[in-house]
Each structure stands twice: as C-alpha cells, then as structure tokens.
Amino acid sequence: MLIETGKRLALQAYEQILNLIVSGQIPPGVMITERRLAETLNMSRTPIRDALLMLEGEGLLIRQGSRGLQVKEMRVDDYINALHIRQLLEPEAARLAAGQISRVELDALETDLRDLLGRTLSDEGRPDRGLVRDVDDRLHGGIGAAAGNPQLAQIARMLRRQTQIFDLRSLPERFEATCREHLEIVEALRDGRGDDAALAMRQHLEHIRDSIVRRLTRA
C-alpha cells in the first residue's frame, strides 16, 4: 500500500511539474530544486525527487553537476531533429496500432476531439492546454502502447515530451488543424487501415514541423 501511494504521489508531482514546464511557468534554462518545488506544490520532497528523475529521463531536465537540474533549452535544430525522428517512428507505430486499439477508447478520443473543436476559446483566444495535452497523450501514447514495441513507445514518448515545450500556447493557429488531423488518425485506426493511419500521422507531424519552423525562424 505504501509503495502504491508513493507511486501515485510521484505521478501527481510529475504531472504538476510537467504542466509548469510546458506552460512556461518554469521557463527553459531555469534551475529547479526539490526544496522549492516541494514548497510550491505543497508536497514532500520524496515524490518530487521521483518526478524529477522521470522528467530527466524524458530529456526535459538536464543535470548541471552539483547545481541541480535545469529545464532544457531547445534550439531550432533540437526541435527539428526530434520531430524528424518522430516522423520516422510514429507513422510506423500508427500502422502497427491500426485495429489494435479498442473501439471504446477511440470513440472516447473522437468525442473529446469534437468537443475541443466546439468549445469556445478563453478570453486570451487560447484552448485549454491541459485538455489538449491530455487528448494528445492518450492518442499518441495509445498508439505507442498498441504498436507492441515498448522501446519504440518509450522513445516516441520522450521525443513528444521535448517537442511539447513548444506546444499550442505558442502555436494557437494549429489548434483546429491539430484536432482535425487527430480525428483522421483516429478514424484510420478504428477502421484498421494501417497505411492510412501511417500517412495521416506522417502528414500531422510534417504540419507541426512546418509551423514550428515558421514560428522559430520568424524575424
């Protein structure tokens, strides 16, 4: 029971710290410490430590010797390289996952994606980033799990986390397109059309790459 409680607290800490990073509340280059995070999140340092190890393993945090952990600063080349590897891996994962994910799970994803499309954006004109990331994680993570290759799933998750730092808060114009592209992927997966699922995934990642390049290279 204590072990399960510890895992649950570590996952809670992980989600909260991840939200702070991808939302920009902890910006790239900032040094973070267990003590400060424990105070901010009102948690003990043990789950914070476990969560930081998870984030370090995903490449979002870089250890700087005795100084502690630093939020990774992603250069343009870093984004492009990570997305290039995702383009090599995730279409094949989608092909393998076609017909392997339960219809119930895919129907739930479709419902949430259509709900996101129909929602009124906030006063700032931005979508609910937490919900968008949840749906993104369920789709891409579900594909990785259903592809039947744990190493592929782990690598894809790590790369997705790194590219999520540059998410819809920086690319609000991608919100509707991303939802529609995800719907195409869901439909192909549900119908068991592996080639179409791979193509839809490849095009989705290409569109993300093009948007990021335009934003990062904009004068």
mmCIF file of C-alpha atoms in Angstrom:
data_model
loop_
_atom_site.group_PDB
_atom_site.id
_atom_site.type_symbol
_atom_site.label_atom_id
_atom_site.label_comp_id
_atom_site.label_asym_id
_atom_site.label_seq_id
_atom_site.Cartn_x
_atom_site.Cartn_y
_atom_site.Cartn_z
ATOM 1 C CA MET A 1 0.000 0.000 0.000
ATOM 2 C CA LEU A 2 2.822 2.438 0.867
ATOM 3 C CA ILE A 3 4.570 1.654 -2.424
ATOM 4 C CA GLU A 4 1.381 2.297 -4.401
ATOM 5 C CA THR A 5 0.800 5.548 -2.521
ATOM 6 C CA GLY A 6 4.367 6.628 -3.271
ATOM 7 C CA LYS A 7 3.916 5.892 -6.983
ATOM 8 C CA ARG A 8 0.652 7.820 -7.081
ATOM 9 C CA LEU A 9 2.207 10.852 -5.386
ATOM 10 C CA ALA A 10 5.200 10.729 -7.739
ATOM 11 C CA LEU A 11 2.878 10.688 -10.754
ATOM 12 C CA GLN A 12 0.898 13.597 -9.322
ATOM 13 C CA ALA A 13 4.116 15.539 -8.812
ATOM 14 C CA TYR A 14 5.254 14.614 -12.322
ATOM 15 C CA GLU A 15 2.049 15.948 -13.901
ATOM 16 C CA GLN A 16 2.176 19.178 -11.926
ATOM 17 C CA ILE A 17 5.834 19.856 -12.709
ATOM 18 C CA LEU A 18 5.295 18.945 -16.367
ATOM 19 C CA ASN A 19 2.429 21.448 -16.523
ATOM 20 C CA LEU A 20 4.678 24.140 -15.049
ATOM 21 C CA ILE A 21 7.282 23.426 -17.726
ATOM 22 C CA VAL A 22 5.087 23.148 -20.819
ATOM 23 C CA SER A 23 3.011 26.184 -19.753
ATOM 24 C CA GLY A 24 6.162 28.275 -19.455
ATOM 25 C CA GLN A 25 5.723 28.966 -15.740
ATOM 26 C CA ILE A 26 9.143 27.341 -15.352
ATOM 27 C CA PRO A 27 10.905 28.638 -18.469
ATOM 28 C CA PRO A 28 13.768 26.951 -20.327
ATOM 29 C CA GLY A 29 17.175 27.472 -18.746
ATOM 30 C CA VAL A 30 15.848 27.879 -15.195
ATOM 31 C CA MET A 31 17.477 25.829 -12.434
ATOM 32 C CA ILE A 32 14.968 23.957 -10.274
ATOM 33 C CA THR A 33 15.372 22.347 -6.872
ATOM 34 C CA GLU A 34 13.456 19.761 -4.886
ATOM 35 C CA ARG A 35 13.014 22.152 -1.961
ATOM 36 C CA ARG A 36 11.445 24.966 -3.964
ATOM 37 C CA LEU A 37 9.164 22.633 -5.868
ATOM 38 C CA ALA A 38 8.104 20.902 -2.646
ATOM 39 C CA GLU A 39 7.120 24.307 -1.243
ATOM 40 C CA THR A 40 5.358 25.367 -4.447
ATOM 41 C CA LEU A 41 3.384 22.126 -4.790
ATOM 42 C CA ASN A 42 2.934 21.597 -1.038
ATOM 43 C CA MET A 43 4.353 18.085 -1.264
ATOM 44 C CA SER A 44 7.150 16.202 0.440
ATOM 45 C CA ARG A 45 10.500 16.003 -1.318
ATOM 46 C CA THR A 46 10.372 12.227 -1.967
ATOM 47 C CA PRO A 47 7.679 12.286 -4.706
ATOM 48 C CA ILE A 48 9.241 15.479 -6.080
ATOM 49 C CA ARG A 49 12.590 13.696 -6.371
ATOM 50 C CA ASP A 50 10.994 10.727 -8.152
ATOM 51 C CA ALA A 51 9.127 13.047 -10.536
ATOM 52 C CA LEU A 52 12.302 14.966 -11.375
ATOM 53 C CA LEU A 53 14.068 11.710 -12.213
ATOM 54 C CA MET A 54 11.231 10.847 -14.596
ATOM 55 C CA LEU A 55 11.450 14.237 -16.282
ATOM 56 C CA GLU A 56 15.219 13.959 -16.510
ATOM 57 C CA GLY A 57 14.819 10.558 -18.139
ATOM 58 C CA GLU A 58 12.494 12.115 -20.723
ATOM 59 C CA GLY A 59 15.090 14.755 -21.552
ATOM 60 C CA LEU A 60 13.115 17.747 -20.273
ATOM 61 C CA LEU A 61 15.588 18.362 -17.458
ATOM 62 C CA ILE A 62 19.369 18.464 -17.754
ATOM 63 C CA ARG A 63 21.605 17.800 -14.748
ATOM 64 C CA GLN A 64 24.170 20.539 -14.168
ATOM 65 C CA GLY A 65 26.520 18.856 -11.711
ATOM 66 C CA SER A 66 26.090 19.972 -8.122
ATOM 67 C CA ARG A 67 23.946 22.936 -9.205
ATOM 68 C CA GLY A 68 20.936 20.692 -9.763
ATOM 69 C CA LEU A 69 18.558 20.298 -12.682
ATOM 70 C CA GLN A 70 17.874 22.790 -15.451
ATOM 71 C CA VAL A 71 14.886 22.948 -17.797
ATOM 72 C CA LYS A 72 16.256 22.068 -21.222
ATOM 73 C CA GLU A 73 16.610 24.930 -23.663
ATOM 74 C CA MET A 74 15.521 23.663 -27.068
ATOM 75 C CA ARG A 75 17.223 25.189 -30.087
ATOM 76 C CA VAL A 76 15.630 25.198 -33.527
ATOM 77 C CA ASP A 77 17.866 22.287 -34.524
ATOM 78 C CA ASP A 78 16.782 20.352 -31.413
ATOM 79 C CA TYR A 79 13.107 20.705 -32.341
ATOM 80 C CA ILE A 80 13.660 19.745 -35.944
ATOM 81 C CA ASN A 81 15.832 16.754 -35.067
ATOM 82 C CA ALA A 82 13.308 15.489 -32.511
ATOM 83 C CA LEU A 83 10.445 15.888 -34.964
ATOM 84 C CA HIS A 84 12.455 14.176 -37.698
ATOM 85 C CA ILE A 85 12.915 11.115 -35.502
ATOM 86 C CA ARG A 86 9.215 11.201 -34.606
ATOM 87 C CA GLN A 87 8.434 11.219 -38.333
ATOM 88 C CA LEU A 88 10.496 8.054 -38.731
ATOM 89 C CA LEU A 89 8.947 6.230 -35.775
ATOM 90 C CA GLU A 90 5.360 7.303 -35.231
ATOM 91 C CA PRO A 91 3.887 6.590 -38.682
ATOM 92 C CA GLU A 92 5.134 3.001 -38.388
ATOM 93 C CA ALA A 93 3.725 2.824 -34.857
ATOM 94 C CA ALA A 94 0.363 4.028 -36.205
ATOM 95 C CA ARG A 95 0.484 1.383 -38.929
ATOM 96 C CA LEU A 96 1.107 -1.347 -36.347
ATOM 97 C CA ALA A 97 -1.545 0.007 -33.977
ATOM 98 C CA ALA A 98 -4.328 0.113 -36.579
ATOM 99 C CA GLY A 99 -7.087 -2.253 -35.496
ATOM 100 C CA GLN A 100 -5.352 -2.927 -32.166
ATOM 101 C CA ILE A 101 -6.846 -0.119 -30.062
ATOM 102 C CA SER A 102 -10.296 -0.709 -28.616
ATOM 103 C CA ARG A 103 -13.218 0.997 -30.302
ATOM 104 C CA VAL A 104 -14.341 2.294 -26.898
ATOM 105 C CA GLU A 105 -11.029 4.087 -26.413
ATOM 106 C CA LEU A 106 -11.035 5.536 -29.914
ATOM 107 C CA ASP A 107 -14.687 6.612 -29.657
ATOM 108 C CA ALA A 108 -13.854 8.444 -26.421
ATOM 109 C CA LEU A 109 -10.958 10.207 -28.134
ATOM 110 C CA GLU A 110 -13.193 11.218 -31.042
ATOM 111 C CA THR A 111 -15.795 12.599 -28.645
ATOM 112 C CA ASP A 112 -13.188 14.659 -26.798
ATOM 113 C CA LEU A 113 -11.629 15.940 -30.024
ATOM 114 C CA ARG A 114 -15.007 17.047 -31.369
ATOM 115 C CA ASP A 115 -15.765 18.633 -28.006
ATOM 116 C CA LEU A 116 -12.496 20.571 -28.186
ATOM 117 C CA LEU A 117 -13.355 21.784 -31.678
ATOM 118 C CA GLY A 118 -16.733 23.012 -30.485
ATOM 119 C CA ARG A 119 -15.523 24.748 -27.361
ATOM 120 C CA THR A 120 -15.313 28.496 -27.051
ATOM 121 C CA LEU A 121 -11.716 29.611 -26.573
ATOM 122 C CA SER A 122 -10.749 31.547 -23.474
ATOM 123 C CA ASP A 123 -10.608 35.335 -23.345
ATOM 124 C CA GLU A 124 -6.989 35.132 -24.490
ATOM 125 C CA GLY A 125 -8.049 33.176 -27.539
ATOM 126 C CA ARG A 126 -6.248 30.031 -26.450
ATOM 127 C CA PRO A 127 -7.571 26.492 -25.982
ATOM 128 C CA ASP A 128 -7.475 24.578 -22.701
ATOM 129 C CA ARG A 129 -3.841 23.420 -22.846
ATOM 130 C CA GLY A 130 -4.318 20.783 -20.161
ATOM 131 C CA LEU A 131 -7.173 19.109 -22.014
ATOM 132 C CA VAL A 132 -5.374 19.398 -25.358
ATOM 133 C CA ARG A 133 -2.277 17.724 -23.910
ATOM 134 C CA ASP A 134 -4.386 15.013 -22.263
ATOM 135 C CA VAL A 135 -6.020 14.101 -25.571
ATOM 136 C CA ASP A 136 -2.658 14.272 -27.358
ATOM 137 C CA ASP A 137 -1.082 11.962 -24.781
ATOM 138 C CA ARG A 138 -3.946 9.485 -24.967
ATOM 139 C CA LEU A 139 -3.799 9.281 -28.744
ATOM 140 C CA HIS A 140 -0.048 9.197 -29.289
ATOM 141 C CA GLY A 141 0.570 7.192 -26.120
ATOM 142 C CA GLY A 142 -2.172 4.733 -27.004
ATOM 143 C CA ILE A 143 -0.643 4.229 -30.427
ATOM 144 C CA GLY A 144 2.745 3.559 -28.875
ATOM 145 C CA ALA A 145 1.301 1.034 -26.443
ATOM 146 C CA ALA A 146 -0.756 -0.738 -29.129
ATOM 147 C CA ALA A 147 2.156 -0.968 -31.575
ATOM 148 C CA GLY A 148 3.579 -3.812 -29.490
ATOM 149 C CA ASN A 149 7.105 -2.400 -29.191
ATOM 150 C CA PRO A 150 7.843 -0.943 -25.724
ATOM 151 C CA GLN A 151 11.164 0.584 -26.807
ATOM 152 C CA LEU A 152 9.534 2.395 -29.703
ATOM 153 C CA ALA A 153 6.819 3.677 -27.362
ATOM 154 C CA GLN A 154 9.370 4.912 -24.813
ATOM 155 C CA ILE A 155 11.467 6.756 -27.388
ATOM 156 C CA ALA A 156 8.400 8.333 -29.010
ATOM 157 C CA ARG A 157 7.128 9.489 -25.608
ATOM 158 C CA MET A 158 10.479 11.074 -24.739
ATOM 159 C CA LEU A 159 10.619 12.946 -28.044
ATOM 160 C CA ARG A 160 6.992 14.031 -27.748
ATOM 161 C CA ARG A 161 7.640 15.482 -24.309
ATOM 162 C CA GLN A 162 10.560 17.514 -25.650
ATOM 163 C CA THR A 163 8.558 18.932 -28.552
ATOM 164 C CA GLN A 164 5.598 19.672 -26.283
ATOM 165 C CA ILE A 165 7.557 22.536 -24.736
ATOM 166 C CA PHE A 166 6.710 24.335 -27.974
ATOM 167 C CA ASP A 167 3.016 23.489 -27.766
ATOM 168 C CA LEU A 168 -0.313 25.120 -28.604
ATOM 169 C CA ARG A 169 0.387 28.045 -26.262
ATOM 170 C CA SER A 170 2.997 29.046 -28.877
ATOM 171 C CA LEU A 171 1.044 27.773 -31.891
ATOM 172 C CA PRO A 172 -2.617 28.700 -31.266
ATOM 173 C CA GLU A 173 -3.195 28.735 -35.020
ATOM 174 C CA ARG A 174 -2.558 24.967 -35.005
ATOM 175 C CA PHE A 175 -5.384 24.182 -32.574
ATOM 176 C CA GLU A 176 -8.182 23.430 -35.036
ATOM 177 C CA ALA A 177 -5.867 21.757 -37.569
ATOM 178 C CA THR A 178 -4.366 19.524 -34.894
ATOM 179 C CA CYS A 179 -7.807 18.343 -33.755
ATOM 180 C CA ARG A 180 -8.880 17.576 -37.318
ATOM 181 C CA GLU A 181 -5.624 15.739 -38.067
ATOM 182 C CA HIS A 182 -6.060 13.701 -34.899
ATOM 183 C CA LEU A 183 -9.595 12.822 -35.985
ATOM 184 C CA GLU A 184 -8.246 11.479 -39.285
ATOM 185 C CA ILE A 185 -5.762 9.324 -37.392
ATOM 186 C CA VAL A 186 -8.468 8.038 -35.042
ATOM 187 C CA GLU A 187 -10.738 7.105 -37.944
ATOM 188 C CA ALA A 188 -7.990 5.175 -39.738
ATOM 189 C CA LEU A 189 -7.008 3.370 -36.541
ATOM 190 C CA ARG A 190 -10.592 2.362 -35.815
ATOM 191 C CA ASP A 191 -11.097 1.040 -39.340
ATOM 192 C CA GLY A 192 -7.851 -0.937 -39.204
ATOM 193 C CA ARG A 193 -6.418 0.968 -42.176
ATOM 194 C CA GLY A 194 -2.734 0.807 -41.304
ATOM 195 C CA ASP A 195 -1.390 2.577 -44.388
ATOM 196 C CA ASP A 196 -3.860 5.425 -44.000
ATOM 197 C CA ALA A 197 -3.071 5.742 -40.295
ATOM 198 C CA ALA A 198 0.648 5.962 -41.104
ATOM 199 C CA LEU A 199 0.036 8.582 -43.799
ATOM 200 C CA ALA A 200 -2.207 10.670 -41.539
ATOM 201 C CA MET A 201 0.393 10.542 -38.764
ATOM 202 C CA ARG A 202 3.207 11.494 -41.152
ATOM 203 C CA GLN A 203 1.265 14.465 -42.503
ATOM 204 C CA HIS A 204 0.312 15.554 -38.964
ATOM 205 C CA LEU A 205 3.955 15.638 -37.875
ATOM 206 C CA GLU A 206 5.008 17.402 -41.087
ATOM 207 C CA HIS A 207 2.460 20.144 -40.428
ATOM 208 C CA ILE A 208 3.725 20.547 -36.854
ATOM 209 C CA ARG A 209 7.294 20.785 -38.135
ATOM 210 C CA ASP A 210 6.388 23.405 -40.720
ATOM 211 C CA SER A 211 4.522 25.514 -38.148
ATOM 212 C CA ILE A 212 7.387 25.343 -35.661
ATOM 213 C CA VAL A 213 9.941 26.290 -38.302
ATOM 214 C CA ARG A 214 7.852 29.271 -39.371
ATOM 215 C CA ARG A 215 7.430 30.444 -35.775
ATOM 216 C CA LEU A 216 11.023 29.936 -34.673
ATOM 217 C CA THR A 217 12.572 31.473 -37.773
ATOM 218 C CA ARG A 218 10.173 34.408 -37.954
ATOM 219 C CA ALA A 219 12.095 37.667 -37.868
#
